CSV table of C-alpha atoms in Angstrom, one decimal:
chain,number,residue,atom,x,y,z
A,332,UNK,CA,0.0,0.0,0.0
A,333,UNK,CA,1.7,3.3,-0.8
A,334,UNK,CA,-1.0,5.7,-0.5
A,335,UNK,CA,-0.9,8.3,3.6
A,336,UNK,CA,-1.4,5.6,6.5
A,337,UNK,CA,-2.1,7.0,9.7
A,338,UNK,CA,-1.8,5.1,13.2
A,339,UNK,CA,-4.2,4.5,15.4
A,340,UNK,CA,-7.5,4.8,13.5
A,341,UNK,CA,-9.4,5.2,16.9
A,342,UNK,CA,-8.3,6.5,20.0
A,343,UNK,CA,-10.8,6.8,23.7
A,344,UNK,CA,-9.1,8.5,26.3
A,345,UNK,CA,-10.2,10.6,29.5
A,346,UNK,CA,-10.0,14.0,29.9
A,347,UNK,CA,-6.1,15.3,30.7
A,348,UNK,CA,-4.5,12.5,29.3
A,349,UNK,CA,-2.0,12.8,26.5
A,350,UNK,CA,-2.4,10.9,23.1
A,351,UNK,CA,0.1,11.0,19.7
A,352,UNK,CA,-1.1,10.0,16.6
A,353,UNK,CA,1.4,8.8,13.4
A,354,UNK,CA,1.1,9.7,10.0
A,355,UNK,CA,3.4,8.0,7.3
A,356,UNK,CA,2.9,10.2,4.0
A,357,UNK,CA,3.6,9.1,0.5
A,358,UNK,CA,7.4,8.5,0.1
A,359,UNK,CA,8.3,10.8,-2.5
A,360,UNK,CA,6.1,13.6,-0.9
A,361,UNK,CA,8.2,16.9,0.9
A,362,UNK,CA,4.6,18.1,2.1
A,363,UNK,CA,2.8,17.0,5.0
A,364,UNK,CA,-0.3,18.5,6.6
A,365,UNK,CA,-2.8,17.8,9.2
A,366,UNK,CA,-6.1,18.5,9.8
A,367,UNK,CA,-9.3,18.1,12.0
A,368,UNK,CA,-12.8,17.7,11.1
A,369,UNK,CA,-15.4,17.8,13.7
A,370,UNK,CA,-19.1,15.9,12.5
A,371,UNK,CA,-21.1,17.5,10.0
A,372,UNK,CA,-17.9,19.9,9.0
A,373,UNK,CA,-15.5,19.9,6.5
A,374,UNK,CA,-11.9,19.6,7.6
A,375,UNK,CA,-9.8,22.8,8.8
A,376,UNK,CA,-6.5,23.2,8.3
A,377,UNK,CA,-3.9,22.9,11.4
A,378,UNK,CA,-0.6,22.3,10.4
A,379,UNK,CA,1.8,21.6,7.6
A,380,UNK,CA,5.4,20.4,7.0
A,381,UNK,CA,7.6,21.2,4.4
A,382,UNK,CA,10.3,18.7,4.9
A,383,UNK,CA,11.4,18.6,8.4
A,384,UNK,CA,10.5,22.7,8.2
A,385,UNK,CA,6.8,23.3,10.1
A,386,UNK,CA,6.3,26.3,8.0
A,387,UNK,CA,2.8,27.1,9.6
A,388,UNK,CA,0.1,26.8,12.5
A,389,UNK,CA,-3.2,27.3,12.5
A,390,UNK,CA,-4.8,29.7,15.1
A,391,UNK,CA,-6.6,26.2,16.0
A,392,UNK,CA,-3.5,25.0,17.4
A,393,UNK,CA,-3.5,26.0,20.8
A,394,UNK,CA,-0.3,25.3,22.8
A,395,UNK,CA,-1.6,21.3,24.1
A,396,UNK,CA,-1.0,20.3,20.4
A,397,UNK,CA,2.6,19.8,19.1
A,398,UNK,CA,3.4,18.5,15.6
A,399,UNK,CA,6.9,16.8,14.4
A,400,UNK,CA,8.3,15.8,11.3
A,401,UNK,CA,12.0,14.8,12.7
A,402,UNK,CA,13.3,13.4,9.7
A,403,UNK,CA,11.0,14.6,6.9
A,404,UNK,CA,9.0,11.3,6.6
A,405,UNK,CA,6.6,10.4,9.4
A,406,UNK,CA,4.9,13.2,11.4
A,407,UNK,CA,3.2,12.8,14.6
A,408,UNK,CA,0.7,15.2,16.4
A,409,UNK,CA,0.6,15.4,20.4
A,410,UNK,CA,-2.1,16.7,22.4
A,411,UNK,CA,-1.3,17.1,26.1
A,412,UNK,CA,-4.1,17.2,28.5
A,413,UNK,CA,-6.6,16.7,25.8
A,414,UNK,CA,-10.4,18.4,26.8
A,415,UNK,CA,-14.0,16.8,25.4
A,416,UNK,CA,-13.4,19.1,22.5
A,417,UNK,CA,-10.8,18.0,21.4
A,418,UNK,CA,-12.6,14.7,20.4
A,419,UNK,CA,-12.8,14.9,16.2
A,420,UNK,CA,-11.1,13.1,13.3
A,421,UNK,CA,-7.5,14.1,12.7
A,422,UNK,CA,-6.4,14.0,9.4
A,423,UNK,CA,-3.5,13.6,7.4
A,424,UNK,CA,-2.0,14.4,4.2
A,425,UNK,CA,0.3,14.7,1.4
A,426,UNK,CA,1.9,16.1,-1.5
A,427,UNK,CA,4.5,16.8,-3.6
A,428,UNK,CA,6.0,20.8,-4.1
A,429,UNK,CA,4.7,22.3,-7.3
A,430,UNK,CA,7.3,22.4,-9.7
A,431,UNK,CA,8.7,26.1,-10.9
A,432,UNK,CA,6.2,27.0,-13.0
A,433,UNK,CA,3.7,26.5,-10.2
A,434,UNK,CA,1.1,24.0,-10.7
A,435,UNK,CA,-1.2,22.1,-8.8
A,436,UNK,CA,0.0,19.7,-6.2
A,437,UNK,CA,-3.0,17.5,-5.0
A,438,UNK,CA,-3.2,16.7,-1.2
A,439,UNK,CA,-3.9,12.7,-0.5
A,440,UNK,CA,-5.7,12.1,2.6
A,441,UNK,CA,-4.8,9.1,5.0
A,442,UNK,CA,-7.8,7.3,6.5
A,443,UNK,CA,-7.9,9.3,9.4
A,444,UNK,CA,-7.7,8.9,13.2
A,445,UNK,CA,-10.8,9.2,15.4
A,446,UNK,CA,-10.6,10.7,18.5
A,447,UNK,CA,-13.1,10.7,21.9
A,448,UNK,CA,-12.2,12.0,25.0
A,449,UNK,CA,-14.7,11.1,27.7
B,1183,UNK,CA,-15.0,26.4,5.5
B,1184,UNK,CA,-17.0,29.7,6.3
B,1185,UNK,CA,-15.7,30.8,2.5
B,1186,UNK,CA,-17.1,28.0,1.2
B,1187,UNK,CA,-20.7,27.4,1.2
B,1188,UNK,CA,-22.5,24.0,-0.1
B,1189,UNK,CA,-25.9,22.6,0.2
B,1190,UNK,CA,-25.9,19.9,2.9
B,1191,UNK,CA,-28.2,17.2,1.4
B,1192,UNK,CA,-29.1,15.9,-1.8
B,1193,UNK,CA,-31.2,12.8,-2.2
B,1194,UNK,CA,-31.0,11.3,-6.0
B,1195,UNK,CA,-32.7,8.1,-7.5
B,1196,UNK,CA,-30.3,5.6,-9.3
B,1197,UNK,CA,-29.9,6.1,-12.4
B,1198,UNK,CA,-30.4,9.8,-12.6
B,1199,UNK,CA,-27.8,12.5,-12.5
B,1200,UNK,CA,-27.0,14.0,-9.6
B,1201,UNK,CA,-25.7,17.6,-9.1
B,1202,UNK,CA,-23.8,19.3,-6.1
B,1203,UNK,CA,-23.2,23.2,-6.2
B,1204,UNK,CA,-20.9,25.0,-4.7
B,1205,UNK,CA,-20.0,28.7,-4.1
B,1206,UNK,CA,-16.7,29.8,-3.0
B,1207,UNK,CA,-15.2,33.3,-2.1
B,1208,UNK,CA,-11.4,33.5,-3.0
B,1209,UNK,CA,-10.6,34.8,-6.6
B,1210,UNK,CA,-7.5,33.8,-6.2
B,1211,UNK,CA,-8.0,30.1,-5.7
B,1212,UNK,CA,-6.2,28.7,-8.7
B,1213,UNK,CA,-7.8,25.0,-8.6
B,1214,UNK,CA,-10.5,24.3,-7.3
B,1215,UNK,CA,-11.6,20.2,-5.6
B,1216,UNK,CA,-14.0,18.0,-5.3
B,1217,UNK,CA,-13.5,15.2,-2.6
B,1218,UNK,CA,-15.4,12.3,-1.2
B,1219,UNK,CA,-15.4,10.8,2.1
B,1220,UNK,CA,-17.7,7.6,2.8
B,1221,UNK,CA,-18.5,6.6,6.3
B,1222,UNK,CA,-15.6,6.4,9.1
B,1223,UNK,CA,-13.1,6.8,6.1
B,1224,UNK,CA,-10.9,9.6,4.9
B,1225,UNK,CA,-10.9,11.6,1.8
B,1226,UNK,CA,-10.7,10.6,-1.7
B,1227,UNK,CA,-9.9,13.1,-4.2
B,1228,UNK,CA,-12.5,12.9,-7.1
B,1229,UNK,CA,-11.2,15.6,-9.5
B,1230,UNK,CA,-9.6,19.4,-9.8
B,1231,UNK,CA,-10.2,22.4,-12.2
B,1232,UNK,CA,-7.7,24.9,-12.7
B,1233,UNK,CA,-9.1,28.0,-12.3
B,1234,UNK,CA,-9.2,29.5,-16.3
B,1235,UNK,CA,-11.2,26.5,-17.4
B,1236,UNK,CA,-15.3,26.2,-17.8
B,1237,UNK,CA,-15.3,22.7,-17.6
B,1238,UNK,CA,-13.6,19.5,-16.9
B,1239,UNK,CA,-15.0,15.9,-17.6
B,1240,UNK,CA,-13.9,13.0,-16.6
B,1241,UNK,CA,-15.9,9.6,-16.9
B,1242,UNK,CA,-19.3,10.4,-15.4
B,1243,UNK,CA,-17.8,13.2,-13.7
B,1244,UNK,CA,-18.4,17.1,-14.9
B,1245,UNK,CA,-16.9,20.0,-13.2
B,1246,UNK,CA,-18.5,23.3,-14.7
B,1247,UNK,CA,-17.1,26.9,-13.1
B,1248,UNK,CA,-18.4,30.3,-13.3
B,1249,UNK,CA,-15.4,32.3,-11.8
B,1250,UNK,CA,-17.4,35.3,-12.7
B,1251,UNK,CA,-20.2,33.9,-9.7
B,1252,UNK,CA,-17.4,31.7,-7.9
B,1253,UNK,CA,-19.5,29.4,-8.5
B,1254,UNK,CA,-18.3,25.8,-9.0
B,1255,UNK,CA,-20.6,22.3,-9.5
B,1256,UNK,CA,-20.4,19.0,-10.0
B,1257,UNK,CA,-22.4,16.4,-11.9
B,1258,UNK,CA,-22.1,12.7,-11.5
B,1259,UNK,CA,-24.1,10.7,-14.4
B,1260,UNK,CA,-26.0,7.9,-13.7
B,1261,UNK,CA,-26.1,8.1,-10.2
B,1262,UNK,CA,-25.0,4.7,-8.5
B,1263,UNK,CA,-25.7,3.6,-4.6
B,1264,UNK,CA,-21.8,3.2,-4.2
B,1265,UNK,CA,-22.2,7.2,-4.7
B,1266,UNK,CA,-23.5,7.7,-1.7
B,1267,UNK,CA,-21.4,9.6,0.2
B,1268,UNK,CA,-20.2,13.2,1.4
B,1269,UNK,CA,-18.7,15.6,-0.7
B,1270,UNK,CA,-16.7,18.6,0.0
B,1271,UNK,CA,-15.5,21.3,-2.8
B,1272,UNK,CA,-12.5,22.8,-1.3
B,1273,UNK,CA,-10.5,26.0,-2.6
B,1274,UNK,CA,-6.7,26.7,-1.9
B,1275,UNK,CA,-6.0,30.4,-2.0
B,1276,UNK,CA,-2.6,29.9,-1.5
B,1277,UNK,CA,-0.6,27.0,-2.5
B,1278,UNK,CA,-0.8,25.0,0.3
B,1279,UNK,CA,-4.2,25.4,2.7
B,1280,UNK,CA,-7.1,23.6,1.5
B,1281,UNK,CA,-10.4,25.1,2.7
B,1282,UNK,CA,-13.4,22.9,2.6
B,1283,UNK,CA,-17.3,23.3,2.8
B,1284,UNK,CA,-19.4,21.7,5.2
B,1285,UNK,CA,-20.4,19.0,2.4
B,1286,UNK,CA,-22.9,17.6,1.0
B,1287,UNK,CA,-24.6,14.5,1.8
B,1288,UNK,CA,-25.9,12.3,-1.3
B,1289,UNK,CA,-28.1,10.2,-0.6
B,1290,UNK,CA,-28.9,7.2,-3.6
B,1291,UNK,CA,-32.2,5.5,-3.1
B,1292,UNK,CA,-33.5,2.6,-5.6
């Protein structure tokens, strides 16, 4: 399978605990991004990666949430002391950089991990 | 997605065509998406139209935009029950932030 994997799909936890979720992008893909999507909404962006580079943060990123991409490849996304609403699917995806001349550079999505804090 | 508005339900019989309409707010969006996300899963990109085109087919798919209206639909032919699903038109006014509607749910009933 070489499409975005992400690791765990589902995740319960209680209120203040911590949890990390995994994303594995495309191999040949400098771009990594994450986002959330709460039910009936689309997603919204958090996060993305160039390379190892986190080159920006969405305002929904409070300072519980920490994303790293160490070595470029994987990323993983922390959330310390996680609240009831923080419970939502967390997305990621991929892509490759545009090429000079611009161009579009589609985003894959992994399957998504589902979060519920109790 | 507040910039990106979509009608939340459509119910279709098999068979027929089904068409989900968009509106967006950024002229500056140079493609424009259509994904699709079945239950529990994650998104599945359908197709993309670059921003100076009118229209894009592909198989039973038809994108049509009106940049004049930001305006932007899509039109799946001979609606099947395996298109049921939700679908989200997304814009990316820069190169690298994809904003997405609310969706739409299609609903396929015999």
């Amino acid at each position: 399978d070489t499409g975005v994997s992400q690791d765990p799909r589902h995740k319960i936890t209680k209120r203040g605990q911590n949890v990390t979720f995994r994303c594995d992008p495309i191999s040949e893909h400098n771009r990594l991004y994450w986002y959330r999507q709460t039910l009936g909404q689309g997603p919204e962006f958090l996060t993305y990666f160039q390379n190892e580079a986190q080159l920006e943060k969405s305002r929904l990123l409070s300072d519980r949430f920490s994303a790293e991409r160490p070595k470029g490849s994987f990323s993983t996304l922390e959330i310390q002391r996680t609240e009831q609403g923080d419970s939502a699917m967390y997305l990621c995806a991929s892509s490759s950089l545009p090429g000079l001349a611009g161009g579009q550079e589609t985003q894959y999505f992994g399957p998504g991990t589902r979060l519920l804090v109790l | 997605g507040e910039d990106v508005e979509q009608s939340l339900f459509l119910s279709v019989r098999e068979g027929d065509s089904s068409v989900i309409n968009c509106t967006y707010t950024d002229s500056s969006s140079t493609y424009l998406y259509w994904y699709k996300q079945e239950p529990g899963a994650g998104l599945q990109l359908l197709t993309y139209i670059f921003s100076n085109m009118d229209m894009k087919q592909d198989q039973r798919l038809t994108v049509l935009l009106n940049k004049k209206d930001k305006h932007l639909s899509l039109r799946i032919a001979d609606t099947q029950t395996g298109d049921s699903a939700i679908y989200f038109c997304a814009e990316i006014p820069n190169d690298y932030k994809l904003s997405f509607g609310a969706g739409t749910t299609v609903t396929v009933r015999a």
